[in-house]
């Protein structure tokens, strides 16, 4: 009896050992998330950018010691959970209610911006992977897209640095757009609906779209939010294309393990479908949305810890210029769709 009891206790200890090893690092990341959320709520500013910078100031924790396992866990697993939970923000009814015009505008903006980002990266002498990642982030939903797309790209030190650069760049540009684009709407004399399509189709992050839209009017805020969520929905086909693209490159070149269909993407689609049926209570939907935000802030804190200022300084200004060019390109595509009447179909 004693031997079986000891064996069971030993097995239980082995089963909780991974969780015990990850706990210090995860707690550090959660602490950063709490601190940066408090600062953003009380003093304004982008929470994700604060979390990233706080994390980078603690880079020494990722070099060795008890926090390493938890930081890796937060940067990968918690990140994927946060992206999957974004599905509760979207319903098929919302997409259908917009009509075909905004859908075509969003699809054109996403596809053309990713292609343009890849081409511009090559012309500037930057890696194709960076062009794909920045183009996808600018085109779809900013920092959240950067983390989702990077999750199915080859993982190495350069890839993690590219992810951090992209998050910093698109978050900064999105914040600037939230302030400048409503002024541009006034200068162009756009209607409330067209203003909503413009803001939802061009600003990178969801929070900034909501902020900019409701600065103008409630109608503009509603339309801009729906258009933005449609762009978030484009994350599904984009991740699938990225997955197939890098799967082929690995088969041809690296000979490494071919990534399977990512579970977090399946969960994202399932949540969209369930949410479309209206069976998720509003309280639960809000709770899952909040959990998604907390997961993403925790994950970006972990990515920040894993990155040093010295490694970022080596890259130079070219990625910044690339993201600005992609942002202006997306702006141009959406304006063309508005002025040619495509967005109003």
Short mmCIF file of C-alpha atoms in Angstrom, two decimals:
data_model
loop_
_atom_site.label_atom_id
_atom_site.label_comp_id
_atom_site.label_asym_id
_atom_site.label_seq_id
_atom_site.Cartn_x
_atom_site.Cartn_y
_atom_site.Cartn_z
CA UNK A 1 0.00 0.00 0.00
CA UNK A 2 2.82 2.33 0.90
CA UNK A 3 4.68 1.64 -2.37
CA UNK A 4 1.61 2.35 -4.50
CA UNK A 5 0.96 5.54 -2.55
CA UNK A 6 4.56 6.69 -3.06
CA UNK A 7 4.34 5.83 -6.76
CA UNK A 8 1.14 7.87 -7.15
CA UNK A 9 2.65 10.81 -5.30
CA UNK A 10 5.76 10.64 -7.47
CA UNK A 11 3.62 10.61 -10.64
CA UNK A 12 1.60 13.57 -9.42
CA UNK A 13 4.78 15.55 -8.73
CA UNK A 14 6.07 14.78 -12.23
CA UNK A 15 2.78 15.92 -13.79
CA UNK A 16 2.84 19.31 -12.05
CA UNK A 17 6.58 19.85 -12.54
CA UNK A 18 6.18 21.67 -15.92
CA UNK A 19 3.60 24.03 -14.39
CA UNK A 20 5.87 24.67 -11.40
CA UNK A 21 8.80 25.51 -13.67
CA UNK A 22 6.72 27.91 -15.76
CA UNK A 23 5.10 29.71 -12.85
CA UNK A 24 7.82 32.33 -12.06
CA UNK A 25 8.10 33.51 -15.68
CA UNK A 26 4.34 33.57 -16.25
CA UNK A 27 3.83 35.55 -13.03
CA UNK A 28 6.41 38.11 -14.17
CA UNK A 29 4.55 38.54 -17.47
CA UNK A 30 1.17 38.83 -15.72
CA UNK A 31 2.62 41.45 -13.36
CA UNK A 32 3.81 43.50 -16.34
CA UNK A 33 0.36 43.13 -17.93
CA UNK A 34 -1.34 44.38 -14.75
CA UNK A 35 1.03 47.33 -14.38
CA UNK A 36 0.80 48.46 -18.00
CA UNK A 37 -2.99 48.08 -18.11
CA UNK A 38 -3.27 50.27 -15.00
CA UNK A 39 -1.03 52.93 -16.59
CA UNK A 40 -2.94 52.85 -19.90
CA UNK A 41 -6.35 53.03 -18.18
CA UNK A 42 -5.40 55.93 -15.93
CA UNK A 43 -2.98 57.94 -18.08
CA UNK A 44 -3.84 56.90 -21.64
CA UNK A 45 -1.71 55.33 -24.35
CA UNK A 46 -1.44 51.88 -25.99
CA UNK A 47 -1.32 49.04 -23.45
CA UNK A 48 0.51 46.66 -25.80
CA UNK A 49 3.29 49.14 -26.45
CA UNK A 50 3.73 49.78 -22.71
CA UNK A 51 3.87 46.03 -22.04
CA UNK A 52 6.46 45.59 -24.75
CA UNK A 53 8.71 48.35 -23.43
CA UNK A 54 8.36 47.20 -19.80
CA UNK A 55 9.25 43.70 -20.89
CA UNK A 56 12.32 44.87 -22.83
CA UNK A 57 13.62 46.59 -19.69
CA UNK A 58 13.65 43.14 -18.01
CA UNK A 59 15.50 41.37 -20.84
CA UNK A 60 18.07 39.94 -18.40
CA UNK A 61 15.41 37.54 -17.07
CA UNK A 62 15.34 35.69 -20.40
CA UNK A 63 19.07 34.95 -20.51
CA UNK A 64 19.07 32.37 -17.73
CA UNK A 65 17.38 31.52 -14.45
CA UNK A 66 14.01 30.31 -13.17
CA UNK A 67 11.87 32.64 -15.31
CA UNK A 68 12.97 31.34 -18.71
CA UNK A 69 10.46 28.46 -19.07
CA UNK A 70 7.49 30.64 -18.12
CA UNK A 71 8.51 33.43 -20.49
CA UNK A 72 8.69 30.95 -23.39
CA UNK A 73 5.28 29.54 -22.41
CA UNK A 74 3.70 33.01 -22.31
CA UNK A 75 5.25 34.05 -25.63
CA UNK A 76 3.88 30.98 -27.42
CA UNK A 77 0.96 29.20 -25.72
CA UNK A 78 -0.71 32.17 -23.99
CA UNK A 79 -0.31 34.14 -27.22
CA UNK A 80 -2.18 31.48 -29.22
CA UNK A 81 -4.96 31.35 -26.62
CA UNK A 82 -5.40 35.12 -26.88
CA UNK A 83 -5.61 35.03 -30.69
CA UNK A 84 -8.13 32.15 -30.62
CA UNK A 85 -10.42 34.06 -28.25
CA UNK A 86 -10.61 36.99 -30.71
CA UNK A 87 -13.26 34.90 -32.47
CA UNK A 88 -15.93 35.91 -29.95
CA UNK A 89 -15.83 39.47 -31.32
CA UNK A 90 -17.07 38.49 -34.78
CA UNK A 91 -20.33 37.09 -36.20
CA UNK A 92 -21.21 36.14 -39.76
CA UNK A 93 -24.27 38.40 -39.48
CA UNK A 94 -22.05 41.43 -38.86
CA UNK A 95 -20.07 40.64 -42.00
CA UNK A 96 -23.22 40.13 -44.10
CA UNK A 97 -24.83 43.35 -42.83
CA UNK A 98 -22.06 45.47 -44.33
CA UNK A 99 -22.91 44.54 -47.92
CA UNK A 100 -20.52 43.46 -50.63
CA UNK A 101 -18.78 46.85 -51.09
CA UNK A 102 -16.98 47.07 -47.72
CA UNK A 103 -16.14 43.35 -48.00
CA UNK A 104 -14.46 43.92 -51.39
CA UNK A 105 -12.67 46.98 -49.99
CA UNK A 106 -11.32 45.02 -47.03
CA UNK A 107 -10.26 42.03 -49.13
CA UNK A 108 -8.53 44.28 -51.68
CA UNK A 109 -6.78 46.23 -48.93
CA UNK A 110 -5.53 43.10 -47.14
CA UNK A 111 -4.35 41.21 -50.23
CA UNK A 112 -2.74 44.16 -52.01
CA UNK A 113 -1.03 45.47 -48.86
CA UNK A 114 0.55 42.07 -48.08
CA UNK A 115 1.76 41.74 -51.68
CA UNK A 116 3.02 45.34 -51.70
CA UNK A 117 4.79 44.82 -48.37
CA UNK A 118 6.62 41.78 -49.75
CA UNK A 119 7.65 43.62 -52.93
CA UNK A 120 8.78 46.75 -51.05
CA UNK A 121 10.79 44.66 -48.59
CA UNK A 122 12.65 43.01 -51.49
CA UNK A 123 13.31 46.39 -53.13
CA UNK A 124 14.71 47.73 -49.84
CA UNK A 125 16.95 44.71 -49.37
CA UNK A 126 14.97 43.37 -46.41
CA UNK A 127 13.98 39.71 -45.88
CA UNK A 128 10.78 38.50 -47.56
CA UNK A 129 9.54 37.20 -44.20
CA UNK A 130 9.67 40.71 -42.73
CA UNK A 131 7.69 42.09 -45.66
CA UNK A 132 5.03 39.41 -45.25
CA UNK A 133 4.79 39.95 -41.48
CA UNK A 134 4.63 43.76 -41.59
CA UNK A 135 2.27 43.73 -44.57
CA UNK A 136 -0.08 41.30 -42.83
CA UNK A 137 0.02 43.28 -39.60
CA UNK A 138 -0.72 46.62 -41.28
CA UNK A 139 -3.43 45.07 -43.47
CA UNK A 140 -5.32 43.05 -40.84
CA UNK A 141 -5.26 44.05 -37.17
CA UNK A 142 -1.90 45.40 -36.08
CA UNK A 143 -0.10 43.80 -33.14
CA UNK A 144 -2.61 40.93 -32.80
CA UNK A 145 -2.06 39.95 -36.43
CA UNK A 146 1.71 40.22 -36.03
CA UNK A 147 1.63 37.73 -33.18
CA UNK A 148 -0.84 35.38 -34.92
CA UNK A 149 1.09 35.34 -38.21
CA UNK A 150 4.46 34.93 -36.51
CA UNK A 151 3.07 31.88 -34.70
CA UNK A 152 2.98 29.92 -38.00
CA UNK A 153 6.25 31.31 -39.40
CA UNK A 154 9.65 29.62 -38.83
CA UNK A 155 10.84 30.34 -35.30
CA UNK A 156 14.35 31.68 -34.80
CA UNK A 157 16.07 34.67 -33.23
CA UNK A 158 15.61 36.84 -36.33
CA UNK A 159 11.90 35.98 -36.53
CA UNK A 160 11.33 37.03 -32.91
CA UNK A 161 13.17 40.30 -33.53
CA UNK A 162 11.01 40.92 -36.61
CA UNK A 163 7.88 40.32 -34.54
CA UNK A 164 8.94 42.84 -31.91
CA UNK A 165 9.82 45.43 -34.56
CA UNK A 166 6.47 44.93 -36.23
CA UNK A 167 4.52 45.25 -32.98
CA UNK A 168 6.32 48.47 -32.04
CA UNK A 169 5.90 49.91 -35.53
CA UNK A 170 2.22 49.13 -36.13
CA UNK A 171 1.22 50.13 -32.59
CA UNK A 172 2.93 53.52 -32.95
CA UNK A 173 1.49 54.09 -36.44
CA UNK A 174 -1.98 53.03 -35.29
CA UNK A 175 -1.88 55.52 -32.42
CA UNK A 176 -0.82 58.30 -34.81
CA UNK A 177 -3.59 57.30 -37.25
CA UNK A 178 -6.21 57.47 -34.48
CA UNK A 179 -5.36 61.15 -34.04
CA UNK A 180 -4.73 62.16 -37.68
CA UNK A 181 -7.31 60.18 -39.67
CA UNK A 182 -10.44 61.81 -38.12
CA UNK A 183 -8.95 65.16 -39.21
CA UNK A 184 -8.48 63.72 -42.70
CA UNK A 185 -12.12 62.56 -42.71
CA UNK A 186 -13.20 66.15 -42.04
CA UNK A 187 -10.92 67.51 -44.77
CA UNK A 188 -12.28 64.99 -47.31
CA UNK A 189 -15.89 65.66 -46.34
CA UNK A 190 -16.82 61.97 -46.02
CA UNK A 191 -20.29 60.90 -44.87
CA UNK A 192 -20.68 59.03 -41.59
CA UNK A 193 -20.87 55.65 -43.36
CA UNK A 194 -17.93 56.36 -45.68
CA UNK A 195 -15.95 57.71 -42.72
CA UNK A 196 -16.61 54.44 -40.87
CA UNK A 197 -15.44 52.38 -43.85
CA UNK A 198 -12.35 54.58 -44.17
CA UNK A 199 -11.36 54.39 -40.49
CA UNK A 200 -12.19 50.70 -40.11
CA UNK A 201 -10.34 49.86 -43.31
CA UNK A 202 -7.12 51.77 -42.59
CA UNK A 203 -6.31 52.01 -38.84
CA UNK A 204 -4.36 48.99 -37.61
CA UNK A 205 -5.55 48.11 -34.09
CA UNK A 206 -9.16 47.55 -32.99
CA UNK A 207 -8.99 49.86 -29.96
CA UNK A 208 -7.73 52.78 -32.05
CA UNK A 209 -10.43 52.20 -34.68
CA UNK A 210 -13.13 52.33 -32.01
CA UNK A 211 -11.58 55.46 -30.51
CA UNK A 212 -11.32 57.28 -33.85
CA UNK A 213 -14.78 56.23 -35.05
CA UNK A 214 -16.68 57.39 -32.00
CA UNK A 215 -14.74 60.68 -32.02
CA UNK A 216 -16.78 61.54 -35.13
CA UNK A 217 -20.24 60.07 -34.40
CA UNK A 218 -22.01 56.98 -33.10
CA UNK A 219 -22.92 55.88 -36.64
CA UNK A 220 -19.32 56.23 -37.79
CA UNK A 221 -18.14 54.34 -34.71
CA UNK A 222 -20.53 51.44 -35.38
CA UNK A 223 -19.57 51.13 -39.07
CA UNK A 224 -15.85 51.47 -38.40
CA UNK A 225 -16.01 48.76 -35.73
CA UNK A 226 -17.83 46.32 -38.03
CA UNK A 227 -15.40 46.97 -40.90
CA UNK A 228 -12.48 46.49 -38.55
CA UNK A 229 -13.88 43.19 -37.28
CA UNK A 230 -14.19 42.09 -40.90
CA UNK A 231 -10.47 42.78 -41.28
CA UNK A 232 -9.86 40.73 -38.13
CA UNK A 233 -11.81 37.88 -39.76
CA UNK A 234 -9.32 38.02 -42.65
CA UNK A 235 -6.80 36.70 -40.15
CA UNK A 236 -8.12 33.17 -40.80
CA UNK A 237 -7.34 32.95 -44.55
CA UNK A 238 -4.13 34.94 -44.04
CA UNK A 239 -2.80 32.51 -41.40
CA UNK A 240 -3.78 29.56 -43.61
CA UNK A 241 -1.90 31.04 -46.60
CA UNK A 242 1.15 31.79 -44.43
CA UNK A 243 1.04 28.28 -43.04
CA UNK A 244 0.99 26.71 -46.52
CA UNK A 245 3.66 29.12 -47.78
CA UNK A 246 6.13 28.31 -45.01
CA UNK A 247 5.23 24.65 -45.12
CA UNK A 248 6.39 24.53 -48.74
CA UNK A 249 9.57 26.46 -48.00
CA UNK A 250 10.44 24.08 -45.18
CA UNK A 251 9.83 21.07 -47.41
CA UNK A 252 12.05 22.55 -50.09
CA UNK A 253 14.82 24.00 -47.98
CA UNK A 254 14.97 23.36 -44.29
CA UNK A 255 13.82 19.77 -44.23
CA UNK A 256 12.49 20.42 -40.73
CA UNK A 257 9.19 19.54 -39.21
CA UNK A 258 6.23 20.66 -41.31
CA UNK A 259 3.79 22.61 -39.10
CA UNK A 260 0.34 21.06 -38.68
CA UNK A 261 -2.89 23.02 -39.00
CA UNK A 262 -2.71 25.29 -35.94
CA UNK A 263 -5.20 24.53 -33.19
CA UNK A 264 -5.62 28.19 -32.27
CA UNK A 265 -6.89 28.94 -35.79
CA UNK A 266 -9.43 26.10 -35.55
CA UNK A 267 -10.58 27.51 -32.21
CA UNK A 268 -10.87 31.00 -33.73
CA UNK A 269 -13.15 29.74 -36.54
CA UNK A 270 -15.26 27.63 -34.16
CA UNK A 271 -15.78 30.61 -31.85
CA UNK A 272 -16.86 32.80 -34.79
CA UNK A 273 -19.40 30.16 -35.85
CA UNK A 274 -20.72 29.64 -32.29
CA UNK A 275 -20.91 33.39 -31.72
CA UNK A 276 -22.86 33.72 -35.00
CA UNK A 277 -25.51 31.37 -33.64
CA UNK A 278 -26.08 33.72 -30.71
CA UNK A 279 -25.68 31.02 -28.08
CA UNK A 280 -22.85 32.74 -26.19
CA UNK A 281 -24.32 34.95 -23.42
CA UNK A 282 -23.22 38.60 -23.54
CA UNK A 283 -21.58 38.30 -20.12
CA UNK A 284 -19.52 35.31 -21.24
CA UNK A 285 -18.62 36.98 -24.55
CA UNK A 286 -17.37 40.07 -22.71
CA UNK A 287 -15.42 37.90 -20.28
CA UNK A 288 -13.78 35.97 -23.14
CA UNK A 289 -12.94 39.24 -24.91
CA UNK A 290 -11.30 40.55 -21.72
CA UNK A 291 -9.41 37.26 -21.31
CA UNK A 292 -8.19 37.54 -24.91
CA UNK A 293 -6.89 41.04 -24.24
CA UNK A 294 -5.13 39.93 -21.05
CA UNK A 295 -3.55 36.97 -22.86
CA UNK A 296 -2.23 39.22 -25.65
CA UNK A 297 -0.82 41.77 -23.20
CA UNK A 298 0.83 38.97 -21.19
CA UNK A 299 2.28 37.44 -24.36
CA UNK A 300 3.64 40.75 -25.65
CA UNK A 301 5.29 41.32 -22.26
CA UNK A 302 7.02 37.95 -22.70
CA UNK A 303 8.14 38.86 -26.22
CA UNK A 304 9.50 42.12 -24.84
CA UNK A 305 11.50 40.29 -22.18
CA UNK A 306 13.01 38.07 -24.87
CA UNK A 307 14.23 41.07 -26.90
CA UNK A 308 17.07 43.47 -26.21
CA UNK A 309 17.48 47.08 -27.36
CA UNK A 310 20.91 46.21 -28.76
CA UNK A 311 19.45 43.60 -31.15
CA UNK A 312 16.78 46.03 -32.32
CA UNK A 313 19.32 48.80 -32.93
CA UNK A 314 21.20 46.60 -35.40
CA UNK A 315 18.23 46.52 -37.80
CA UNK A 316 18.16 50.26 -38.56
CA UNK A 317 15.43 52.45 -40.03
CA UNK A 318 14.47 50.41 -43.09
CA UNK A 319 11.71 48.36 -41.36
CA UNK A 320 10.20 51.60 -40.03
CA UNK A 321 10.15 53.13 -43.52
CA UNK A 322 8.64 49.88 -44.82
CA UNK A 323 5.74 49.98 -42.34
CA UNK A 324 5.05 53.67 -43.04
CA UNK A 325 4.99 52.90 -46.78
CA UNK A 326 2.61 49.95 -46.22
CA UNK A 327 0.32 52.16 -44.09
CA UNK A 328 0.19 54.83 -46.82
CA UNK A 329 -0.41 52.16 -49.47
CA UNK A 330 -3.40 50.75 -47.52
CA UNK A 331 -4.70 54.31 -47.09
CA UNK A 332 -4.53 54.78 -50.86
CA UNK A 333 -6.31 51.50 -51.63
CA UNK A 334 -9.25 52.31 -49.33
CA UNK A 335 -9.57 55.86 -50.69
CA UNK A 336 -9.63 54.53 -54.26
CA UNK A 337 -12.41 52.10 -53.31
CA UNK A 338 -14.38 54.95 -51.71
CA UNK A 339 -14.02 57.42 -54.57
CA UNK A 340 -14.71 54.86 -57.31
CA UNK A 341 -17.87 53.75 -55.49
CA UNK A 342 -16.70 50.15 -54.90
CA UNK A 343 -17.09 50.56 -51.12
CA UNK A 344 -20.76 51.56 -51.54
CA UNK A 345 -21.88 48.49 -53.55
#
